[in-house]
PDB file of C-alpha atoms in Angstrom:
ATOM      1  CA  GLY A  88      20.332 -52.598  16.075  1.00  0.00           C
ATOM      2  CA  ALA A  89      19.694 -53.066  19.747  1.00  0.00           C
ATOM      3  CA  VAL A  90      22.344 -52.063  22.261  1.00  0.00           C
ATOM      4  CA  VAL A  91      23.860 -54.239  24.941  1.00  0.00           C
ATOM      5  CA  SER A  92      26.284 -52.795  27.432  1.00  0.00           C
ATOM      6  CA  GLN A  93      28.766 -54.458  29.725  1.00  0.00           C
ATOM      7  CA  HIS A  94      30.428 -53.099  32.802  1.00  0.00           C
ATOM      8  CA  PRO A  95      33.249 -52.961  33.522  1.00  0.00           C
ATOM      9  CA  SER A  96      35.036 -53.100  30.197  1.00  0.00           C
ATOM     10  CA  ARG A  97      38.279 -54.060  31.852  1.00  0.00           C
ATOM     11  CA  VAL A  98      39.123 -55.289  35.319  1.00  0.00           C
ATOM     12  CA  ILE A  99      42.311 -56.355  37.028  1.00  0.00           C
ATOM     13  CA  CYS A 100      42.023 -58.121  40.346  1.00  0.00           C
ATOM     14  CA  LYS A 101      44.078 -60.104  42.793  1.00  0.00           C
ATOM     15  CA  SER A 102      43.813 -63.848  43.017  1.00  0.00           C
ATOM     16  CA  GLY A 103      41.126 -64.930  45.449  1.00  0.00           C
ATOM     17  CA  THR A 104      38.821 -61.968  44.976  1.00  0.00           C
ATOM     18  CA  SER A 105      35.428 -62.036  43.312  1.00  0.00           C
ATOM     19  CA  VAL A 106      34.520 -59.981  40.295  1.00  0.00           C
ATOM     20  CA  LYS A 107      31.050 -59.050  39.107  1.00  0.00           C
ATOM     21  CA  ILE A 108      30.330 -58.276  35.463  1.00  0.00           C
ATOM     22  CA  GLU A 109      27.064 -56.641  34.422  1.00  0.00           C
ATOM     23  CA  CYS A 110      25.277 -57.088  31.136  1.00  0.00           C
ATOM     24  CA  ARG A 111      22.435 -54.743  30.268  1.00  0.00           C
ATOM     25  CA  SER A 112      20.077 -54.505  27.339  1.00  0.00           C
ATOM     26  CA  LEU A 113      19.600 -50.789  26.922  1.00  0.00           C
ATOM     27  CA  ASP A 114      16.662 -50.416  24.590  1.00  0.00           C
ATOM     28  CA  PHE A 115      14.905 -53.745  24.639  1.00  0.00           C
ATOM     29  CA  GLN A 116      13.813 -56.458  27.041  1.00  0.00           C
ATOM     30  CA  ALA A 117      15.620 -59.770  27.058  1.00  0.00           C
ATOM     31  CA  THR A 118      14.251 -62.897  28.695  1.00  0.00           C
ATOM     32  CA  THR A 119      17.400 -64.713  27.701  1.00  0.00           C
ATOM     33  CA  MET A 120      20.990 -63.605  27.954  1.00  0.00           C
ATOM     34  CA  PHE A 121      24.047 -65.656  27.123  1.00  0.00           C
ATOM     35  CA  TRP A 122      27.499 -65.567  28.651  1.00  0.00           C
ATOM     36  CA  TYR A 123      30.523 -66.473  26.530  1.00  0.00           C
ATOM     37  CA  ARG A 124      34.179 -66.760  27.297  1.00  0.00           C
ATOM     38  CA  GLN A 125      36.956 -66.149  24.808  1.00  0.00           C
ATOM     39  CA  PHE A 126      40.601 -67.010  25.353  1.00  0.00           C
ATOM     40  CA  PRO A 127      43.210 -65.079  23.335  1.00  0.00           C
ATOM     41  CA  LYS A 128      43.043 -65.929  19.645  1.00  0.00           C
ATOM     42  CA  LYS A 129      40.350 -68.486  20.303  1.00  0.00           C
ATOM     43  CA  SER A 130      36.678 -68.804  19.588  1.00  0.00           C
ATOM     44  CA  LEU A 131      33.775 -67.900  21.826  1.00  0.00           C
ATOM     45  CA  MET A 132      32.646 -70.675  24.104  1.00  0.00           C
ATOM     46  CA  LEU A 133      29.190 -70.549  25.608  1.00  0.00           C
ATOM     47  CA  MET A 134      29.358 -70.742  29.381  1.00  0.00           C
ATOM     48  CA  ALA A 135      25.710 -70.462  30.347  1.00  0.00           C
ATOM     49  CA  THR A 136      22.269 -69.332  29.345  1.00  0.00           C
ATOM     50  CA  SER A 137      20.697 -66.856  31.717  1.00  0.00           C
ATOM     51  CA  ASN A 138      16.927 -66.802  31.986  1.00  0.00           C
ATOM     52  CA  GLU A 139      15.094 -64.011  33.739  1.00  0.00           C
ATOM     53  CA  GLY A 140      13.530 -65.167  36.972  1.00  0.00           C
ATOM     54  CA  SER A 141      14.989 -68.671  36.926  1.00  0.00           C
ATOM     55  CA  LYS A 142      18.258 -70.458  37.381  1.00  0.00           C
ATOM     56  CA  ALA A 143      20.859 -70.281  34.670  1.00  0.00           C
ATOM     57  CA  THR A 144      21.627 -73.271  32.500  1.00  0.00           C
ATOM     58  CA  TYR A 145      25.328 -74.051  32.444  1.00  0.00           C
ATOM     59  CA  GLU A 146      27.246 -75.760  29.684  1.00  0.00           C
ATOM     60  CA  GLN A 147      29.099 -78.937  30.394  1.00  0.00           C
ATOM     61  CA  GLY A 148      32.357 -78.334  32.189  1.00  0.00           C
ATOM     62  CA  VAL A 149      31.429 -74.897  33.527  1.00  0.00           C
ATOM     63  CA  GLU A 150      31.377 -74.718  37.316  1.00  0.00           C
ATOM     64  CA  LYS A 151      28.170 -73.053  38.430  1.00  0.00           C
ATOM     65  CA  ASP A 152      29.558 -72.323  41.885  1.00  0.00           C
ATOM     66  CA  LYS A 153      32.531 -70.636  40.302  1.00  0.00           C
ATOM     67  CA  PHE A 154      30.604 -68.554  37.807  1.00  0.00           C
ATOM     68  CA  LEU A 155      27.474 -67.253  39.485  1.00  0.00           C
ATOM     69  CA  ILE A 156      24.823 -65.886  37.178  1.00  0.00           C
ATOM     70  CA  ASN A 157      21.874 -63.785  38.216  1.00  0.00           C
ATOM     71  CA  HIS A 158      19.211 -62.516  35.830  1.00  0.00           C
ATOM     72  CA  ALA A 159      17.097 -60.360  38.086  1.00  0.00           C
ATOM     73  CA  SER A 160      15.276 -58.315  35.501  1.00  0.00           C
ATOM     74  CA  LEU A 161      14.495 -58.253  31.799  1.00  0.00           C
ATOM     75  CA  THR A 162      17.364 -55.872  31.177  1.00  0.00           C
ATOM     76  CA  LEU A 163      20.115 -57.045  33.499  1.00  0.00           C
ATOM     77  CA  SER A 164      22.161 -60.185  33.956  1.00  0.00           C
ATOM     78  CA  THR A 165      25.277 -60.441  36.109  1.00  0.00           C
ATOM     79  CA  LEU A 166      28.164 -62.874  36.062  1.00  0.00           C
ATOM     80  CA  THR A 167      30.240 -63.161  39.212  1.00  0.00           C
ATOM     81  CA  VAL A 168      33.571 -64.908  39.013  1.00  0.00           C
ATOM     82  CA  THR A 169      34.113 -66.117  42.555  1.00  0.00           C
ATOM     83  CA  SER A 170      37.551 -66.572  44.080  1.00  0.00           C
ATOM     84  CA  ALA A 171      39.182 -65.689  40.797  1.00  0.00           C
ATOM     85  CA  HIS A 172      42.480 -67.262  39.811  1.00  0.00           C
ATOM     86  CA  PRO A 173      44.891 -66.443  36.974  1.00  0.00           C
ATOM     87  CA  GLU A 174      43.379 -69.179  34.803  1.00  0.00           C
ATOM     88  CA  ASP A 175      40.089 -67.281  34.896  1.00  0.00           C
ATOM     89  CA  SER A 176      41.715 -64.422  33.005  1.00  0.00           C
ATOM     90  CA  SER A 177      39.797 -64.128  29.795  1.00  0.00           C
ATOM     91  CA  PHE A 178      37.493 -62.001  27.684  1.00  0.00           C
ATOM     92  CA  TYR A 179      33.889 -62.400  28.818  1.00  0.00           C
ATOM     93  CA  ILE A 180      31.118 -61.440  26.419  1.00  0.00           C
ATOM     94  CA  CYS A 181      27.396 -61.388  27.001  1.00  0.00           C
ATOM     95  CA  SER A 182      24.597 -61.355  24.475  1.00  0.00           C
ATOM     96  CA  ALA A 183      20.891 -60.761  24.713  1.00  0.00           C
ATOM     97  CA  ARG A 184      17.928 -61.738  22.642  1.00  0.00           C
ATOM     98  CA  ASP A 185      14.974 -59.440  22.149  1.00  0.00           C
ATOM     99  CA  LEU A 186      11.877 -60.672  23.965  1.00  0.00           C
ATOM    100  CA  VAL A 187       9.535 -59.507  21.242  1.00  0.00           C
ATOM    101  CA  GLN A 188      11.280 -60.827  18.173  1.00  0.00           C
ATOM    102  CA  ALA A 189      11.243 -64.602  17.900  1.00  0.00           C
ATOM    103  CA  HIS A 190      14.310 -66.161  16.329  1.00  0.00           C
ATOM    104  CA  ALA A 191      16.049 -62.817  16.210  1.00  0.00           C
ATOM    105  CA  GLU A 192      19.775 -62.453  16.251  1.00  0.00           C
ATOM    106  CA  GLN A 193      21.568 -62.029  19.518  1.00  0.00           C
ATOM    107  CA  PHE A 194      23.045 -58.650  20.284  1.00  0.00           C
ATOM    108  CA  PHE A 195      26.451 -58.751  21.866  1.00  0.00           C
ATOM    109  CA  GLY A 196      27.952 -56.552  24.505  1.00  0.00           C
ATOM    110  CA  PRO A 197      31.405 -55.034  24.028  1.00  0.00           C
ATOM    111  CA  GLY A 198      33.011 -57.569  26.340  1.00  0.00           C
ATOM    112  CA  THR A 199      34.876 -57.451  29.644  1.00  0.00           C
ATOM    113  CA  ARG A 200      38.549 -58.243  29.798  1.00  0.00           C
ATOM    114  CA  LEU A 201      39.402 -59.852  33.127  1.00  0.00           C
ATOM    115  CA  THR A 202      42.978 -60.155  34.298  1.00  0.00           C
ATOM    116  CA  VAL A 203      43.646 -62.003  37.526  1.00  0.00           C
ATOM    117  CA  LEU A 204      47.059 -61.412  39.025  1.00  0.00           C
TER     118      LEU A 204
ATOM    119  CA  ALA B 688      25.546 -82.032  18.152  1.00  0.00           C
ATOM    120  CA  GLN B 689      26.189 -78.875  16.222  1.00  0.00           C
ATOM    121  CA  LYS B 690      29.568 -77.987  14.827  1.00  0.00           C
ATOM    122  CA  VAL B 691      30.977 -75.125  12.784  1.00  0.00           C
ATOM    123  CA  THR B 692      34.293 -75.431  10.975  1.00  0.00           C
ATOM    124  CA  GLN B 693      36.319 -72.537   9.671  1.00  0.00           C
ATOM    125  CA  ALA B 694      39.327 -74.243   8.167  1.00  0.00           C
ATOM    126  CA  GLN B 695      41.187 -71.019   7.391  1.00  0.00           C
ATOM    127  CA  THR B 696      42.789 -69.781  10.597  1.00  0.00           C
ATOM    128  CA  GLU B 697      44.545 -66.819   9.007  1.00  0.00           C
ATOM    129  CA  ILE B 698      44.347 -65.139   5.629  1.00  0.00           C
ATOM    130  CA  SER B 699      46.310 -62.183   4.296  1.00  0.00           C
ATOM    131  CA  VAL B 700      45.479 -60.398   1.082  1.00  0.00           C
ATOM    132  CA  VAL B 701      46.578 -57.182  -0.507  1.00  0.00           C
ATOM    133  CA  GLU B 702      44.124 -54.326  -0.408  1.00  0.00           C
ATOM    134  CA  LYS B 703      41.537 -54.324  -3.196  1.00  0.00           C
ATOM    135  CA  GLU B 704      41.757 -58.042  -3.694  1.00  0.00           C
ATOM    136  CA  ASP B 705      38.685 -60.202  -3.189  1.00  0.00           C
ATOM    137  CA  VAL B 706      38.732 -62.754  -0.402  1.00  0.00           C
ATOM    138  CA  THR B 707      36.421 -65.614   0.545  1.00  0.00           C
ATOM    139  CA  LEU B 708      36.098 -66.981   4.054  1.00  0.00           C
ATOM    140  CA  ASP B 709      34.867 -70.541   4.276  1.00  0.00           C
ATOM    141  CA  CYS B 710      32.367 -71.955   6.743  1.00  0.00           C
ATOM    142  CA  VAL B 711      31.117 -75.523   6.928  1.00  0.00           C
ATOM    143  CA  TYR B 712      28.556 -76.603   9.482  1.00  0.00           C
ATOM    144  CA  GLU B 713      27.022 -79.755  10.895  1.00  0.00           C
ATOM    145  CA  THR B 714      23.592 -80.069  12.459  1.00  0.00           C
ATOM    146  CA  ARG B 715      20.818 -82.595  12.779  1.00  0.00           C
ATOM    147  CA  ASP B 716      18.176 -79.893  12.868  1.00  0.00           C
ATOM    148  CA  THR B 717      16.122 -79.258   9.762  1.00  0.00           C
ATOM    149  CA  THR B 718      15.533 -75.680  10.810  1.00  0.00           C
ATOM    150  CA  TYR B 719      18.479 -73.602  11.910  1.00  0.00           C
ATOM    151  CA  TYR B 720      20.114 -70.214  11.522  1.00  0.00           C
ATOM    152  CA  LEU B 721      23.550 -69.270  10.280  1.00  0.00           C
ATOM    153  CA  PHE B 722      25.410 -66.118  11.175  1.00  0.00           C
ATOM    154  CA  TRP B 723      28.568 -64.210  10.416  1.00  0.00           C
ATOM    155  CA  TYR B 724      30.147 -61.860  12.946  1.00  0.00           C
ATOM    156  CA  LYS B 725      33.140 -59.567  12.680  1.00  0.00           C
ATOM    157  CA  GLN B 726      35.411 -59.012  15.662  1.00  0.00           C
ATOM    158  CA  PRO B 727      37.780 -56.063  15.214  1.00  0.00           C
ATOM    159  CA  PRO B 728      40.772 -55.580  17.534  1.00  0.00           C
ATOM    160  CA  SER B 729      38.533 -53.733  20.015  1.00  0.00           C
ATOM    161  CA  GLY B 730      36.860 -57.076  20.754  1.00  0.00           C
ATOM    162  CA  GLU B 731      33.250 -56.174  20.174  1.00  0.00           C
ATOM    163  CA  LEU B 732      31.306 -58.583  17.994  1.00  0.00           C
ATOM    164  CA  VAL B 733      29.663 -56.937  15.012  1.00  0.00           C
ATOM    165  CA  PHE B 734      26.687 -58.722  13.487  1.00  0.00           C
ATOM    166  CA  LEU B 735      26.941 -59.093   9.714  1.00  0.00           C
ATOM    167  CA  ILE B 736      24.215 -61.456   8.592  1.00  0.00           C
ATOM    168  CA  ARG B 737      21.670 -64.041   9.701  1.00  0.00           C
ATOM    169  CA  ARG B 738      20.272 -66.619   7.313  1.00  0.00           C
ATOM    170  CA  ASN B 739      17.671 -69.284   8.026  1.00  0.00           C
ATOM    171  CA  SER B 740      17.987 -72.775   6.640  1.00  0.00           C
ATOM    172  CA  PHE B 741      15.048 -72.408   4.282  1.00  0.00           C
ATOM    173  CA  ASP B 742      16.457 -69.427   2.469  1.00  0.00           C
ATOM    174  CA  GLU B 743      19.217 -70.463   0.124  1.00  0.00           C
ATOM    175  CA  GLN B 744      19.293 -67.274  -1.844  1.00  0.00           C
ATOM    176  CA  ASN B 745      22.667 -65.665  -1.947  1.00  0.00           C
ATOM    177  CA  GLU B 746      22.856 -62.226  -0.448  1.00  0.00           C
ATOM    178  CA  ILE B 747      24.860 -59.158  -1.312  1.00  0.00           C
ATOM    179  CA  SER B 748      25.341 -56.146   0.898  1.00  0.00           C
ATOM    180  CA  GLY B 749      27.743 -53.627  -0.539  1.00  0.00           C
ATOM    181  CA  ARG B 750      31.153 -55.284  -0.784  1.00  0.00           C
ATOM    182  CA  TYR B 751      29.955 -58.273   1.215  1.00  0.00           C
ATOM    183  CA  SER B 752      28.265 -61.328  -0.221  1.00  0.00           C
ATOM    184  CA  TRP B 753      27.283 -64.681   1.174  1.00  0.00           C
ATOM    185  CA  ASN B 754      26.883 -68.024  -0.575  1.00  0.00           C
ATOM    186  CA  PHE B 755      24.675 -70.522   1.255  1.00  0.00           C
ATOM    187  CA  GLN B 756      24.849 -74.042  -0.157  1.00  0.00           C
ATOM    188  CA  LYS B 757      22.720 -76.464   1.808  1.00  0.00           C
ATOM    189  CA  SER B 758      23.898 -79.402  -0.313  1.00  0.00           C
ATOM    190  CA  THR B 759      27.441 -78.940   0.944  1.00  0.00           C
ATOM    191  CA  SER B 760      26.507 -77.459   4.343  1.00  0.00           C
ATOM    192  CA  SER B 761      28.503 -74.361   3.607  1.00  0.00           C
ATOM    193  CA  PHE B 762      27.917 -70.674   4.209  1.00  0.00           C
ATOM    194  CA  ASN B 763      30.846 -68.814   2.692  1.00  0.00           C
ATOM    195  CA  PHE B 764      31.505 -65.117   2.963  1.00  0.00           C
ATOM    196  CA  THR B 765      33.181 -63.030   0.287  1.00  0.00           C
ATOM    197  CA  ILE B 766      34.565 -59.536   0.619  1.00  0.00           C
ATOM    198  CA  THR B 767      35.042 -57.776  -2.678  1.00  0.00           C
ATOM    199  CA  ALA B 768      37.665 -55.074  -3.159  1.00  0.00           C
ATOM    200  CA  SER B 769      38.981 -55.543   0.355  1.00  0.00           C
ATOM    201  CA  GLN B 770      39.986 -52.570   2.490  1.00  0.00           C
ATOM    202  CA  VAL B 771      42.313 -52.239   5.461  1.00  0.00           C
ATOM    203  CA  VAL B 772      39.287 -51.668   7.718  1.00  0.00           C
ATOM    204  CA  ASP B 773      38.164 -55.187   6.884  1.00  0.00           C
ATOM    205  CA  SER B 774      41.040 -56.543   8.941  1.00  0.00           C
ATOM    206  CA  ALA B 775      39.461 -58.468  11.809  1.00  0.00           C
ATOM    207  CA  VAL B 776      38.584 -61.927  13.007  1.00  0.00           C
ATOM    208  CA  TYR B 777      35.457 -63.274  11.365  1.00  0.00           C
ATOM    209  CA  PHE B 778      33.285 -65.877  13.028  1.00  0.00           C
ATOM    210  CA  CYS B 779      30.678 -68.089  11.463  1.00  0.00           C
ATOM    211  CA  ALA B 780      28.016 -69.371  13.863  1.00  0.00           C
ATOM    212  CA  LEU B 781      25.045 -71.700  13.934  1.00  0.00           C
ATOM    213  CA  SER B 782      21.989 -71.754  16.139  1.00  0.00           C
ATOM    214  CA  GLU B 783      19.106 -74.122  16.526  1.00  0.00           C
ATOM    215  CA  ALA B 784      15.726 -72.676  15.725  1.00  0.00           C
ATOM    216  CA  SER B 785      13.966 -73.859  18.832  1.00  0.00           C
ATOM    217  CA  GLY B 786      14.610 -73.631  22.530  1.00  0.00           C
ATOM    218  CA  ASN B 787      17.045 -71.014  23.725  1.00  0.00           C
ATOM    219  CA  GLU B 788      18.830 -70.737  20.360  1.00  0.00           C
ATOM    220  CA  LYS B 789      22.325 -70.697  21.740  1.00  0.00           C
ATOM    221  CA  LEU B 790      25.071 -70.035  19.232  1.00  0.00           C
ATOM    222  CA  THR B 791      27.809 -72.453  18.269  1.00  0.00           C
ATOM    223  CA  PHE B 792      30.781 -70.551  16.908  1.00  0.00           C
ATOM    224  CA  GLY B 793      33.474 -71.615  14.516  1.00  0.00           C
ATOM    225  CA  THR B 794      37.084 -71.054  15.491  1.00  0.00           C
ATOM    226  CA  GLY B 795      37.280 -67.870  13.454  1.00  0.00           C
ATOM    227  CA  THR B 796      39.382 -66.659  10.557  1.00  0.00           C
ATOM    228  CA  ARG B 797      41.832 -63.839  11.138  1.00  0.00           C
ATOM    229  CA  LEU B 798      41.815 -61.649   8.049  1.00  0.00           C
ATOM    230  CA  THR B 799      44.618 -59.190   7.444  1.00  0.00           C
ATOM    231  CA  ILE B 800      44.380 -56.717   4.609  1.00  0.00           C
ATOM    232  CA  ILE B 801      47.792 -55.474   3.561  1.00  0.00           C
ATOM    233  CA  PRO B 802      47.873 -51.868   2.385  1.00  0.00           C
TER     234      PRO B 802
END
């Protein structure tokens, strides 16, 4: 299957700082990438849909000014958690869909574990 | 609105036993896709299967099998002769077949295989 990478895999930061998480499709092009958040022992909740070259679409209840998403190319989307606070600590997972294959499955990155002190 | 229900939050079975994980979904779409993912302790989601709503044939892949019953809106997953490496959280998910095809996940079932 296709490979999606995330960087960093783990980050610890102080409250008030901003953290950027990268999501890359390594061997395919993705017009659409998705960002999910997972609290411990909970399910994945979709935060936003990232579309290359346009603004992201956020799910209800997700603050777009808090979670900045940029999808600058067909292989890279970034999520920036601005002014992070302890309640933002979570496991963030991205996924990407292959541009060529319609209705294909999404390929998930390995996730980024964010801890805000 | 779409919804996926995995009523079993945790299951423990002894190694070599068979185990079935239940998944019930709700959608107004006539065309949709169903998925199963495995999430081991490392956190990475591992894709197991995708099934579209028009294909109700059951599928078998090694020790894994899936039973799709449109009449009961269920897409159950069975592991035969379970192994310790099967221990993980398993998620059932649903996506619409048009638009951006975002996934709606169930709450997951934590499966523990006891050696």
